[in-house]
Short mmCIF file of C-alpha atoms in Angstrom, two decimals:
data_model
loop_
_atom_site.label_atom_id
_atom_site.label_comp_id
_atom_site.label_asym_id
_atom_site.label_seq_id
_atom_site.Cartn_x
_atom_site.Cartn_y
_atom_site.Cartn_z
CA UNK X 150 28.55 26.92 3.94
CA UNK X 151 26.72 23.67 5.35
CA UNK X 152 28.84 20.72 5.32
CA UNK X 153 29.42 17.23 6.38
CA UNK X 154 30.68 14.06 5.95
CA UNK X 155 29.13 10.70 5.42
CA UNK X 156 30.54 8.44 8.52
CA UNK X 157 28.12 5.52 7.11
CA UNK X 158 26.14 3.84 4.74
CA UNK X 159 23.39 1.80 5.65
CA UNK X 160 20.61 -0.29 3.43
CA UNK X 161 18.10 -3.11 4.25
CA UNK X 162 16.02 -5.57 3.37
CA UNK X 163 12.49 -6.09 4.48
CA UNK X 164 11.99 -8.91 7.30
CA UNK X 165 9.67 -9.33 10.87
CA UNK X 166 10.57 -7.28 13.26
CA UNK X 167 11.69 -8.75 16.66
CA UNK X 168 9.39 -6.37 18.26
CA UNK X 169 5.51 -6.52 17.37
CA UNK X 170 6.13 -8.92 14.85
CA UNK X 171 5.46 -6.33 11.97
CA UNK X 172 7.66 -6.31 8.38
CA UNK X 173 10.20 -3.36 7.69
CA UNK X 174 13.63 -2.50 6.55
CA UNK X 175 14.24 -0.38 9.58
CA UNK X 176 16.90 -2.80 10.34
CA UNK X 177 19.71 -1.27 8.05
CA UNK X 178 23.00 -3.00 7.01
CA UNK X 179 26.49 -1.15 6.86
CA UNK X 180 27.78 -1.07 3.13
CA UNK X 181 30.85 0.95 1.99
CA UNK X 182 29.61 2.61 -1.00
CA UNK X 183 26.32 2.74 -3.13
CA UNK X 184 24.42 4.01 -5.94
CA UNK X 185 21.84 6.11 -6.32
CA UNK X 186 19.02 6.83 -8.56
CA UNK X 187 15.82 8.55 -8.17
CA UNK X 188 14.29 6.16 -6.31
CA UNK X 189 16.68 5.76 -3.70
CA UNK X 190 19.69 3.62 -3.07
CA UNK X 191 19.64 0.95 -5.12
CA UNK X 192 19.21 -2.67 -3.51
CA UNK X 193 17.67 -0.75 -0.61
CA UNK X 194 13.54 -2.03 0.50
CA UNK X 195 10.33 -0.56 1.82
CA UNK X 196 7.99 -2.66 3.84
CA UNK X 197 5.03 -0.21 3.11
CA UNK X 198 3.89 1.26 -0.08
CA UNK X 199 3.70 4.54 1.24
CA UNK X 200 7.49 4.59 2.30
CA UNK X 201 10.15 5.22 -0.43
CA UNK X 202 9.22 6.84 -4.08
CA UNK X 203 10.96 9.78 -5.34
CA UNK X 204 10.52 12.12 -2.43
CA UNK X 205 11.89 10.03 -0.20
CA UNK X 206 14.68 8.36 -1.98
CA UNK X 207 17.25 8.71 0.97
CA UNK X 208 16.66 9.47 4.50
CA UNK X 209 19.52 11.30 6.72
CA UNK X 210 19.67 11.16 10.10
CA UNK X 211 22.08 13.42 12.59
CA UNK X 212 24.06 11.22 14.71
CA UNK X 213 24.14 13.87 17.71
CA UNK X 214 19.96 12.86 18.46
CA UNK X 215 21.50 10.09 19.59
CA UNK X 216 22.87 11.11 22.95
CA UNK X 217 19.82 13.39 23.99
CA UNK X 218 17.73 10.32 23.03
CA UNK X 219 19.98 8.40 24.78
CA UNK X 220 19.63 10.39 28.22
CA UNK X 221 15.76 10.72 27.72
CA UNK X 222 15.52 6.77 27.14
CA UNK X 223 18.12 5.09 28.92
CA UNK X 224 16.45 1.60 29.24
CA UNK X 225 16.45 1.65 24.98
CA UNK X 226 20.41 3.02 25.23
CA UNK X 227 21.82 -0.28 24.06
CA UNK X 228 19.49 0.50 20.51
CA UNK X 229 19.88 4.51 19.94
CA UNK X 230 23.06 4.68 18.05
CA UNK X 231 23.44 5.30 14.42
CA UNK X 232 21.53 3.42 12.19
CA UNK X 233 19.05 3.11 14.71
CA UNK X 234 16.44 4.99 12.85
CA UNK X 235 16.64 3.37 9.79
CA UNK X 236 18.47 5.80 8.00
CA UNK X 237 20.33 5.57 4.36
CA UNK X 238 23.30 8.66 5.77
CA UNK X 239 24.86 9.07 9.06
CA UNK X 240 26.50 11.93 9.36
CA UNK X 241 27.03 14.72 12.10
CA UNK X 242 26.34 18.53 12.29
CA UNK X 243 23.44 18.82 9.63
CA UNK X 244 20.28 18.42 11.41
CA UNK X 245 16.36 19.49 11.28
CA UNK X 246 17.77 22.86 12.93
CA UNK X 247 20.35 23.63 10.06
CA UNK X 248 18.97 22.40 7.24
CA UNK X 249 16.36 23.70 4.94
CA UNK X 250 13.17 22.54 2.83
CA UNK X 251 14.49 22.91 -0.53
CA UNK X 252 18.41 22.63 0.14
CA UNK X 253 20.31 21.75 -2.71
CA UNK X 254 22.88 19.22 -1.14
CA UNK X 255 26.21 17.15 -3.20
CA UNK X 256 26.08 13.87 -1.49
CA UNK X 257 29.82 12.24 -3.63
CA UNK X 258 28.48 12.38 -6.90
CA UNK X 259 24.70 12.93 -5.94
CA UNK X 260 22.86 16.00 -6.19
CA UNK X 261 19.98 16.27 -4.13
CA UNK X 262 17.54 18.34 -2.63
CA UNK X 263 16.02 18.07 1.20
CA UNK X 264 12.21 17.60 0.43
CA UNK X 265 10.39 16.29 3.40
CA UNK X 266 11.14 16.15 7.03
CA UNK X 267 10.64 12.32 8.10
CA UNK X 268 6.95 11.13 9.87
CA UNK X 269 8.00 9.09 12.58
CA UNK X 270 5.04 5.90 12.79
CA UNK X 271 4.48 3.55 15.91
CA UNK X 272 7.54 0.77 14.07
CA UNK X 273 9.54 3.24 16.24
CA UNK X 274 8.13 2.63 19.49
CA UNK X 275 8.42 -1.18 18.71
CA UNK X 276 11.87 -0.97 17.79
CA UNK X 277 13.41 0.55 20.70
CA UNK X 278 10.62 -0.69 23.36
CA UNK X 279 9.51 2.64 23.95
CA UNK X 280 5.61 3.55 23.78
CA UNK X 281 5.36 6.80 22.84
CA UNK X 282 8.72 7.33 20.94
CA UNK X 283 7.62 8.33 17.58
CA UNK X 284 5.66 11.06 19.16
CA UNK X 285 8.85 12.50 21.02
CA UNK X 286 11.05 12.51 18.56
CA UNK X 287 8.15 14.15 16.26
CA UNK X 288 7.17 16.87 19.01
CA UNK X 289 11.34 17.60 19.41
CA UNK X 290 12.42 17.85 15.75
CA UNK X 291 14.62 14.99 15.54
CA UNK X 292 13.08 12.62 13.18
CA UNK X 293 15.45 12.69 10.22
CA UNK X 294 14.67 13.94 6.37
CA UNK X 295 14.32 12.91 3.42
CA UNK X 296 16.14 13.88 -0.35
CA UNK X 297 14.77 13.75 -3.69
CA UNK X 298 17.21 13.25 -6.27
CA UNK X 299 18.08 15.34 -8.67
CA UNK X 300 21.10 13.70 -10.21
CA UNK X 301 22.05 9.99 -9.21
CA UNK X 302 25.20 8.77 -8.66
CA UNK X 303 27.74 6.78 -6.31
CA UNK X 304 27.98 7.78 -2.74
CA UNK X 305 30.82 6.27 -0.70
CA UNK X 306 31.36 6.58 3.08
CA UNK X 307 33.89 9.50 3.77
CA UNK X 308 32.37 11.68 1.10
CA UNK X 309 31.47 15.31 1.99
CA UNK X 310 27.94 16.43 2.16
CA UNK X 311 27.61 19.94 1.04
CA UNK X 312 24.87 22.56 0.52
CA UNK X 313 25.38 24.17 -2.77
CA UNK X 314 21.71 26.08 -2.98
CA UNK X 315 19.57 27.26 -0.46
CA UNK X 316 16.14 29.06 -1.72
CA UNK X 317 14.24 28.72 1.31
CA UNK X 318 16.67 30.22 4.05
CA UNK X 319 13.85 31.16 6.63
CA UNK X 320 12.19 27.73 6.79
CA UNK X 321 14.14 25.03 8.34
CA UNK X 322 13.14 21.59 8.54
CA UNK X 323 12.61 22.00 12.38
CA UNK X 324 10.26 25.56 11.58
CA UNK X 325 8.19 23.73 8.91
CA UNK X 326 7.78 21.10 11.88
CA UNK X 327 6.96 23.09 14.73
CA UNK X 328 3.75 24.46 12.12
CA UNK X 329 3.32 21.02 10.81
CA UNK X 330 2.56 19.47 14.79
CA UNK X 331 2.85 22.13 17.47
CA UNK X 332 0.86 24.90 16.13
CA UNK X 333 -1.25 23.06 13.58
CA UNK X 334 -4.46 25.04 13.85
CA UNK X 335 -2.04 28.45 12.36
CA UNK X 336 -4.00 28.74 9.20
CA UNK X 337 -2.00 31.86 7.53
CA UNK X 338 1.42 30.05 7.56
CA UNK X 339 -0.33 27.00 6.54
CA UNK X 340 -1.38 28.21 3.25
CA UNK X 341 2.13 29.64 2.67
CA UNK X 342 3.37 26.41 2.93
CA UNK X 343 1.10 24.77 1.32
CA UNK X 344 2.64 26.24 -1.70
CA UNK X 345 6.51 26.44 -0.69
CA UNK X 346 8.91 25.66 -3.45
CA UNK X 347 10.52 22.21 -2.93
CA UNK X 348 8.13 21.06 -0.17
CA UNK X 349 7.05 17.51 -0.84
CA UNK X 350 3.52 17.44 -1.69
CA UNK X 351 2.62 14.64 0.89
CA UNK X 352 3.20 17.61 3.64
CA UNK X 353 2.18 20.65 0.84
CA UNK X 354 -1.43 18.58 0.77
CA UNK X 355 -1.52 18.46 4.58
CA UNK X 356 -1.38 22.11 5.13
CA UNK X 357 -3.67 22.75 2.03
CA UNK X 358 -6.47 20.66 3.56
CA UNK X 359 -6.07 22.38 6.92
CA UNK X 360 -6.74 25.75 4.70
CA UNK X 361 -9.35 24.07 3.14
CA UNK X 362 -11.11 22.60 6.00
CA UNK X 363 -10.34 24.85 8.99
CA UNK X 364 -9.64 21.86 10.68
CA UNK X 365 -6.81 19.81 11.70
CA UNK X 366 -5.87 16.07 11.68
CA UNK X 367 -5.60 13.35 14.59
CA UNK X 368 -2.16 11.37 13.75
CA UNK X 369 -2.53 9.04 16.73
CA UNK X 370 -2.66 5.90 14.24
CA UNK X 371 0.79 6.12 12.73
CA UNK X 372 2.10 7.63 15.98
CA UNK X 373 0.80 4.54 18.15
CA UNK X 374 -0.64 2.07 15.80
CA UNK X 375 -3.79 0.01 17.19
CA UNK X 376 -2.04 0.12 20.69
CA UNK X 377 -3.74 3.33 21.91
CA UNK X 378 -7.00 5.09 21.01
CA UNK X 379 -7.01 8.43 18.96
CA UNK X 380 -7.10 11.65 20.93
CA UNK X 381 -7.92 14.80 20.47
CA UNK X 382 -4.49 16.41 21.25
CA UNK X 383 -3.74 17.35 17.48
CA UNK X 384 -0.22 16.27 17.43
CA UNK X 385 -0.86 14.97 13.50
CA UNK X 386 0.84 13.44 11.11
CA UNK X 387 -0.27 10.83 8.03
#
């Protein structure tokens, strides 16, 4: 059995960032216990329309990135510790490599399911100073993921975080990844997962369109923002 424990809570409110001068909620607050519904924590903001909504109602984030990002990034050391990411749950020992699309988790008295693996954008690289630091932790697997909820409840810090069902055992959060950026042009396993049960259909629409299309995207935008130029490297996202 998966488990874990919630070491924090964390929600914010939408203001400037220090860095680029761009809003977000990024910035996230420690709280001792909250509720949930299916939108997410309650009392917890979005700066963009296309964040939050009922597939990604809470974002958790393995605490153990942070030393390996730590070690990569020294100079941003003083920023990479938990809550750094923005996310809802810290906890330790469930991560991208663990975890599945479509895991069934008990968050206190939440039940939730894992539904989309988190799309780093450039407010990354402006948060911890670093240029090209949503496309690292994107290319490495350690971006975070995000729950639907199935049930809402009250979630207080010290609860246990356990996987109760698990219908997708062979495709981790990490595997649906590695097809989702590293080997994007694999056009068999895309149309598989264009279809998996419990993917969120932001991602189940990218990998349909890639069927589709034959082709695949150019992410640079939310990777770098207007700083850099598109490529044609292929390492996508939305």
């Amino acid at each position: 059995m998966v488990k874990s424990q919630v070491l924090e809570l964390r929600l914010g409110k939408v203001q400037a960032m220090a860095a680029g001068g761009r809003d977000s909620a990024i910035d996230k607050q420690l709280v001792e216990s909250v509720v949930v519904n299916e939108l997410g924590i309650v009392g917890d903001e979005q700066a963009e329309s296309f964040h939050g909504g009922s597939e990604r109602a809470l974002l958790q984030y393995d605490c153990g990135h942070y030393d390996g990002l730590r070690h990569q990034f020294p100079d941003a050391s003083g920023c990479l510790v938990p809550g750094g990411f923005g996310e809802n749950i810290v906890a330790a020992g469930m991560n991208e490599e663990t975890l599945c699309i479509g895991d069934v988790v008990m968050i206190g008295d939440v039940r939730a399911q894992i539904s989309l693996p988190r799309a780093p954008c450039f407010k990354l690289n402006d948060r911890f100073g670093v240029a090209d630091m949503a496309h690292y932790v994107q290319q490495h697997a350690v971006t975070g993921w995000f729950y639907r909820i199935l049930d809402g409840g009250r979630i207080a810090v010290g609860d246990e975080i356990v996987v109760i069902k698990r219908p997708n055992p062979q495709w981790s959060i990490a595997r649906v990844m590695h097809y989702l950026y590293i080997e994007p042009d694999n056009f068999a396993v895309a149309a598989e997962l264009s279809v998996l049960p419990a993917l969120g259909n932001e991602i189940a629409r990218v990998f349909a369109k890639r069927v589709d299309s034959g082709q695949v995207e150019n992410w640079q935008g939310r990777l770098y923002g207007s700083s850099r130029k598109p490529t044609d490297d292929n390492t996508a996202s939305r």
